[in-house]
């Protein structure tokens, strides 16, 4: 007992026989591929908000050079945002066990002394601090956002966006330094022959100097991590794919069967009560849609809108939390027809949409001209053959293909056509 090290800075303090270069390398290569896909789909999904279109769409002001890649988000295919954000969220949840196992496998290195043997070593340790801290921050805020638990200070969007760039900068440096060694460790044939030989191959010095008796093999531990990730995948992916798998999405707030029944019985992220919308202000006598453009300002009742040519679109709603509805059958007035009514007979302009909702980050949204001109883009009055319910945006809501759900504005009060 006297010889047993008491401080985690001692290599002998860590006695698990599972730690080793190859074990860590396998987890690291999985994270290398998975996190890269997550980062790319996250950036692409952010572009779907068209933050360069108008200040009302910019959830991350002062992004500067970090917005170098932004492009005009297309209006099709209709499932595009559903795919990119669904992949981003589902993959993020699936990789949680891999991330935790990877951090566990290298935790002795975090306590190693001296903290810096040279300037180069100090920079490497600093990059590890940013890597570990950034990774935990990104995964934690992402999971909390999926669960609609906004317990972190500030807005999720800038925190997650800027945090991603910090994390990925450290991740890129770490990957450049460690990937060659990780590939060598995985390719090392002798490591797969037996646990004794696998322990001997420890290029990174991760194996315990005084290993305890093993209770599970390294291969068994990897299987456990893989099984945990598979379980999380199966209990999350259904919220994006829908169909029979939706019933397995037990970890998703919008998973499981469709809420309620009837034509309006599908997922809702924000109820009318939450948004402060009342039946009195949406009644036929009180509500008017204000349409503004070069031809002036027009005020339209719901009855006026119903007298305009009606069109249908079959589209899902997909949200940043990774969930989406099944395709719904929407019916209403094309946005490009309303643009013509506002005075744009040929070239269709951008559009600013404003809701009856008085507070909240997404009570207004800007749409690009290509989204407004798409024949599937509607000011919807009906869904699945019935008038919109109050929770789904009665008396009128926006529905545009491939658009993030929060920009499919509900309880529309004003449409302003023109360059934004």
PDB file of C-alpha atoms in Angstrom, residues 240-406:
ATOM      1  CA  UNK A 240     -35.301  12.535 -38.906  1.00  0.00           C
ATOM      2  CA  UNK A 241     -36.300   9.579 -41.064  1.00  0.00           C
ATOM      3  CA  UNK A 242     -39.865   9.175 -39.868  1.00  0.00           C
ATOM      4  CA  UNK A 243     -41.867   6.098 -40.832  1.00  0.00           C
ATOM      5  CA  UNK A 244     -41.679   3.018 -38.570  1.00  0.00           C
ATOM      6  CA  UNK A 245     -38.349   4.177 -37.097  1.00  0.00           C
ATOM      7  CA  UNK A 246     -40.021   7.230 -35.550  1.00  0.00           C
ATOM      8  CA  UNK A 247     -41.353   4.958 -32.810  1.00  0.00           C
ATOM      9  CA  UNK A 248     -37.769   4.118 -31.817  1.00  0.00           C
ATOM     10  CA  UNK A 249     -36.727   7.778 -31.381  1.00  0.00           C
ATOM     11  CA  UNK A 250     -37.110   7.609 -27.617  1.00  0.00           C
ATOM     12  CA  UNK A 251     -34.386  10.192 -26.910  1.00  0.00           C
ATOM     13  CA  UNK A 252     -35.892  12.825 -29.206  1.00  0.00           C
ATOM     14  CA  UNK A 253     -38.578  15.248 -27.916  1.00  0.00           C
ATOM     15  CA  UNK A 254     -40.330  14.987 -31.277  1.00  0.00           C
ATOM     16  CA  UNK A 255     -39.829  11.265 -31.680  1.00  0.00           C
ATOM     17  CA  UNK A 256     -42.516   8.643 -31.246  1.00  0.00           C
ATOM     18  CA  UNK A 257     -45.911   8.636 -32.876  1.00  0.00           C
ATOM     19  CA  UNK A 258     -47.475  11.798 -34.285  1.00  0.00           C
ATOM     20  CA  UNK A 259     -49.085  13.848 -31.498  1.00  0.00           C
ATOM     21  CA  UNK A 260     -52.877  13.882 -31.582  1.00  0.00           C
ATOM     22  CA  UNK A 261     -54.904  12.829 -34.576  1.00  0.00           C
ATOM     23  CA  UNK A 262     -56.522  14.258 -37.677  1.00  0.00           C
ATOM     24  CA  UNK A 263     -55.004  16.379 -40.460  1.00  0.00           C
ATOM     25  CA  UNK A 264     -53.203  18.682 -37.996  1.00  0.00           C
ATOM     26  CA  UNK A 265     -51.869  15.820 -35.889  1.00  0.00           C
ATOM     27  CA  UNK A 266     -48.137  16.194 -36.538  1.00  0.00           C
ATOM     28  CA  UNK A 267     -45.164  17.613 -34.650  1.00  0.00           C
ATOM     29  CA  UNK A 268     -45.200  21.173 -33.296  1.00  0.00           C
ATOM     30  CA  UNK A 269     -42.139  22.957 -31.966  1.00  0.00           C
ATOM     31  CA  UNK A 270     -43.803  26.153 -30.733  1.00  0.00           C
ATOM     32  CA  UNK A 271     -47.456  26.303 -29.699  1.00  0.00           C
ATOM     33  CA  UNK A 272     -49.679  29.350 -30.109  1.00  0.00           C
ATOM     34  CA  UNK A 273     -49.900  29.697 -26.327  1.00  0.00           C
ATOM     35  CA  UNK A 274     -46.098  29.751 -26.053  1.00  0.00           C
ATOM     36  CA  UNK A 275     -45.878  32.427 -28.758  1.00  0.00           C
ATOM     37  CA  UNK A 276     -48.662  34.497 -27.168  1.00  0.00           C
ATOM     38  CA  UNK A 277     -51.059  34.086 -30.110  1.00  0.00           C
ATOM     39  CA  UNK A 278     -54.775  34.199 -29.302  1.00  0.00           C
ATOM     40  CA  UNK A 279     -57.847  33.163 -31.255  1.00  0.00           C
ATOM     41  CA  UNK A 280     -59.186  36.726 -31.032  1.00  0.00           C
ATOM     42  CA  UNK A 281     -56.358  38.218 -33.104  1.00  0.00           C
ATOM     43  CA  UNK A 282     -56.501  35.414 -35.686  1.00  0.00           C
ATOM     44  CA  UNK A 283     -60.258  35.520 -36.190  1.00  0.00           C
ATOM     45  CA  UNK A 284     -61.763  36.343 -39.598  1.00  0.00           C
ATOM     46  CA  UNK A 285     -62.841  39.786 -38.399  1.00  0.00           C
ATOM     47  CA  UNK A 286     -59.512  40.786 -36.828  1.00  0.00           C
ATOM     48  CA  UNK A 287     -56.802  39.259 -39.034  1.00  0.00           C
ATOM     49  CA  UNK A 288     -55.550  40.882 -42.216  1.00  0.00           C
ATOM     50  CA  UNK A 289     -52.457  40.071 -44.249  1.00  0.00           C
ATOM     51  CA  UNK A 290     -50.494  43.187 -45.233  1.00  0.00           C
ATOM     52  CA  UNK A 291     -48.682  42.793 -48.580  1.00  0.00           C
ATOM     53  CA  UNK A 292     -46.231  45.550 -49.560  1.00  0.00           C
ATOM     54  CA  UNK A 293     -44.325  46.160 -52.799  1.00  0.00           C
ATOM     55  CA  UNK A 294     -43.934  48.637 -55.696  1.00  0.00           C
ATOM     56  CA  UNK A 295     -47.693  48.519 -56.340  1.00  0.00           C
ATOM     57  CA  UNK A 296     -48.315  49.805 -52.831  1.00  0.00           C
ATOM     58  CA  UNK A 297     -49.833  48.133 -49.798  1.00  0.00           C
ATOM     59  CA  UNK A 298     -52.705  45.656 -49.946  1.00  0.00           C
ATOM     60  CA  UNK A 299     -54.631  44.293 -46.979  1.00  0.00           C
ATOM     61  CA  UNK A 300     -56.127  40.838 -47.526  1.00  0.00           C
ATOM     62  CA  UNK A 301     -58.515  38.858 -45.365  1.00  0.00           C
ATOM     63  CA  UNK A 302     -58.403  35.072 -45.358  1.00  0.00           C
ATOM     64  CA  UNK A 303     -61.469  35.101 -47.579  1.00  0.00           C
ATOM     65  CA  UNK A 304     -59.615  37.341 -50.043  1.00  0.00           C
ATOM     66  CA  UNK A 305     -56.721  34.887 -50.108  1.00  0.00           C
ATOM     67  CA  UNK A 306     -59.070  31.983 -50.753  1.00  0.00           C
ATOM     68  CA  UNK A 307     -60.375  33.769 -53.836  1.00  0.00           C
ATOM     69  CA  UNK A 308     -56.859  33.816 -55.321  1.00  0.00           C
ATOM     70  CA  UNK A 309     -55.588  30.791 -57.316  1.00  0.00           C
ATOM     71  CA  UNK A 310     -54.902  27.925 -54.925  1.00  0.00           C
ATOM     72  CA  UNK A 311     -51.976  25.510 -55.297  1.00  0.00           C
ATOM     73  CA  UNK A 312     -50.713  22.467 -53.428  1.00  0.00           C
ATOM     74  CA  UNK A 313     -47.297  21.222 -52.279  1.00  0.00           C
ATOM     75  CA  UNK A 314     -46.254  18.071 -50.449  1.00  0.00           C
ATOM     76  CA  UNK A 315     -43.421  19.055 -48.121  1.00  0.00           C
ATOM     77  CA  UNK A 316     -41.953  18.163 -44.707  1.00  0.00           C
ATOM     78  CA  UNK A 317     -40.932  20.536 -41.931  1.00  0.00           C
ATOM     79  CA  UNK A 318     -37.371  20.016 -40.679  1.00  0.00           C
ATOM     80  CA  UNK A 319     -35.863  21.798 -37.665  1.00  0.00           C
ATOM     81  CA  UNK A 320     -32.431  22.535 -36.238  1.00  0.00           C
ATOM     82  CA  UNK A 321     -32.963  20.005 -33.435  1.00  0.00           C
ATOM     83  CA  UNK A 322     -32.769  17.286 -36.096  1.00  0.00           C
ATOM     84  CA  UNK A 323     -36.443  16.319 -36.127  1.00  0.00           C
ATOM     85  CA  UNK A 324     -38.727  16.496 -39.121  1.00  0.00           C
ATOM     86  CA  UNK A 325     -42.332  15.727 -39.913  1.00  0.00           C
ATOM     87  CA  UNK A 326     -43.539  13.347 -42.533  1.00  0.00           C
ATOM     88  CA  UNK A 327     -44.503  14.966 -45.836  1.00  0.00           C
ATOM     89  CA  UNK A 328     -47.680  16.992 -45.369  1.00  0.00           C
ATOM     90  CA  UNK A 329     -50.081  18.157 -48.076  1.00  0.00           C
ATOM     91  CA  UNK A 330     -50.228  21.959 -47.975  1.00  0.00           C
ATOM     92  CA  UNK A 331     -52.606  24.170 -49.942  1.00  0.00           C
ATOM     93  CA  UNK A 332     -52.641  27.947 -50.344  1.00  0.00           C
ATOM     94  CA  UNK A 333     -51.399  30.852 -52.474  1.00  0.00           C
ATOM     95  CA  UNK A 334     -48.041  30.749 -54.197  1.00  0.00           C
ATOM     96  CA  UNK A 335     -45.569  33.316 -52.887  1.00  0.00           C
ATOM     97  CA  UNK A 336     -44.679  34.304 -56.428  1.00  0.00           C
ATOM     98  CA  UNK A 337     -48.358  35.085 -57.113  1.00  0.00           C
ATOM     99  CA  UNK A 338     -48.387  37.367 -54.095  1.00  0.00           C
ATOM    100  CA  UNK A 339     -45.187  38.981 -55.428  1.00  0.00           C
ATOM    101  CA  UNK A 340     -47.027  39.697 -58.689  1.00  0.00           C
ATOM    102  CA  UNK A 341     -49.868  41.203 -56.680  1.00  0.00           C
ATOM    103  CA  UNK A 342     -47.298  43.456 -54.972  1.00  0.00           C
ATOM    104  CA  UNK A 343     -46.050  44.716 -58.329  1.00  0.00           C
ATOM    105  CA  UNK A 344     -43.387  42.219 -59.418  1.00  0.00           C
ATOM    106  CA  UNK A 345     -44.748  40.809 -62.671  1.00  0.00           C
ATOM    107  CA  UNK A 346     -41.468  39.424 -64.007  1.00  0.00           C
ATOM    108  CA  UNK A 347     -38.425  39.132 -61.739  1.00  0.00           C
ATOM    109  CA  UNK A 348     -39.394  37.850 -58.289  1.00  0.00           C
ATOM    110  CA  UNK A 349     -37.598  39.671 -55.413  1.00  0.00           C
ATOM    111  CA  UNK A 350     -36.543  38.721 -51.889  1.00  0.00           C
ATOM    112  CA  UNK A 351     -39.202  38.646 -49.202  1.00  0.00           C
ATOM    113  CA  UNK A 352     -39.397  39.696 -45.564  1.00  0.00           C
ATOM    114  CA  UNK A 353     -42.004  37.721 -43.612  1.00  0.00           C
ATOM    115  CA  UNK A 354     -43.321  38.980 -40.276  1.00  0.00           C
ATOM    116  CA  UNK A 355     -45.465  37.094 -37.794  1.00  0.00           C
ATOM    117  CA  UNK A 356     -48.167  38.122 -35.352  1.00  0.00           C
ATOM    118  CA  UNK A 357     -45.744  36.815 -32.741  1.00  0.00           C
ATOM    119  CA  UNK A 358     -44.333  39.862 -30.971  1.00  0.00           C
ATOM    120  CA  UNK A 359     -41.279  38.381 -29.297  1.00  0.00           C
ATOM    121  CA  UNK A 360     -38.664  35.774 -30.119  1.00  0.00           C
ATOM    122  CA  UNK A 361     -35.684  35.415 -32.415  1.00  0.00           C
ATOM    123  CA  UNK A 362     -37.681  33.993 -35.322  1.00  0.00           C
ATOM    124  CA  UNK A 363     -40.789  36.166 -35.441  1.00  0.00           C
ATOM    125  CA  UNK A 364     -39.347  37.520 -38.719  1.00  0.00           C
ATOM    126  CA  UNK A 365     -37.524  35.738 -41.531  1.00  0.00           C
ATOM    127  CA  UNK A 366     -36.116  36.740 -44.914  1.00  0.00           C
ATOM    128  CA  UNK A 367     -36.434  34.529 -47.997  1.00  0.00           C
ATOM    129  CA  UNK A 368     -34.278  34.676 -51.101  1.00  0.00           C
ATOM    130  CA  UNK A 369     -35.756  35.295 -54.528  1.00  0.00           C
ATOM    131  CA  UNK A 370     -35.116  31.694 -55.625  1.00  0.00           C
ATOM    132  CA  UNK A 371     -37.141  30.470 -52.633  1.00  0.00           C
ATOM    133  CA  UNK A 372     -39.984  32.912 -53.315  1.00  0.00           C
ATOM    134  CA  UNK A 373     -40.152  31.990 -56.995  1.00  0.00           C
ATOM    135  CA  UNK A 374     -40.224  28.226 -56.457  1.00  0.00           C
ATOM    136  CA  UNK A 375     -43.705  26.955 -57.452  1.00  0.00           C
ATOM    137  CA  UNK A 376     -43.879  24.842 -54.276  1.00  0.00           C
ATOM    138  CA  UNK A 377     -43.421  27.835 -51.977  1.00  0.00           C
ATOM    139  CA  UNK A 378     -46.772  28.770 -50.460  1.00  0.00           C
ATOM    140  CA  UNK A 379     -48.562  30.974 -48.051  1.00  0.00           C
ATOM    141  CA  UNK A 380     -50.381  27.920 -46.744  1.00  0.00           C
ATOM    142  CA  UNK A 381     -53.994  28.110 -45.566  1.00  0.00           C
ATOM    143  CA  UNK A 382     -54.739  24.387 -45.383  1.00  0.00           C
ATOM    144  CA  UNK A 383     -52.860  21.248 -44.437  1.00  0.00           C
ATOM    145  CA  UNK A 384     -53.970  17.743 -45.346  1.00  0.00           C
ATOM    146  CA  UNK A 385     -57.315  19.036 -46.572  1.00  0.00           C
ATOM    147  CA  UNK A 386     -58.265  20.971 -43.425  1.00  0.00           C
ATOM    148  CA  UNK A 387     -57.678  24.582 -42.279  1.00  0.00           C
ATOM    149  CA  UNK A 388     -54.480  25.076 -40.314  1.00  0.00           C
ATOM    150  CA  UNK A 389     -54.901  24.676 -36.579  1.00  0.00           C
ATOM    151  CA  UNK A 390     -53.864  27.617 -34.397  1.00  0.00           C
ATOM    152  CA  UNK A 391     -50.738  25.739 -33.279  1.00  0.00           C
ATOM    153  CA  UNK A 392     -49.761  25.114 -36.902  1.00  0.00           C
ATOM    154  CA  UNK A 393     -50.042  28.783 -37.847  1.00  0.00           C
ATOM    155  CA  UNK A 394     -53.705  29.629 -38.544  1.00  0.00           C
ATOM    156  CA  UNK A 395     -54.756  31.700 -40.369  1.00  0.00           C
ATOM    157  CA  UNK A 396     -51.705  31.468 -42.687  1.00  0.00           C
ATOM    158  CA  UNK A 397     -48.123  30.247 -42.588  1.00  0.00           C
ATOM    159  CA  UNK A 398     -45.102  29.997 -44.864  1.00  0.00           C
ATOM    160  CA  UNK A 399     -44.042  26.652 -46.295  1.00  0.00           C
ATOM    161  CA  UNK A 400     -40.939  26.533 -48.530  1.00  0.00           C
ATOM    162  CA  UNK A 401     -39.016  23.436 -49.670  1.00  0.00           C
ATOM    163  CA  UNK A 402     -35.646  22.715 -47.985  1.00  0.00           C
ATOM    164  CA  UNK A 403     -36.074  25.645 -45.590  1.00  0.00           C
ATOM    165  CA  UNK A 404     -35.229  25.366 -41.846  1.00  0.00           C
ATOM    166  CA  UNK A 405     -38.435  24.988 -39.862  1.00  0.00           C
ATOM    167  CA  UNK A 406     -38.051  28.235 -37.917  1.00  0.00           C
TER     168      UNK A 406
END
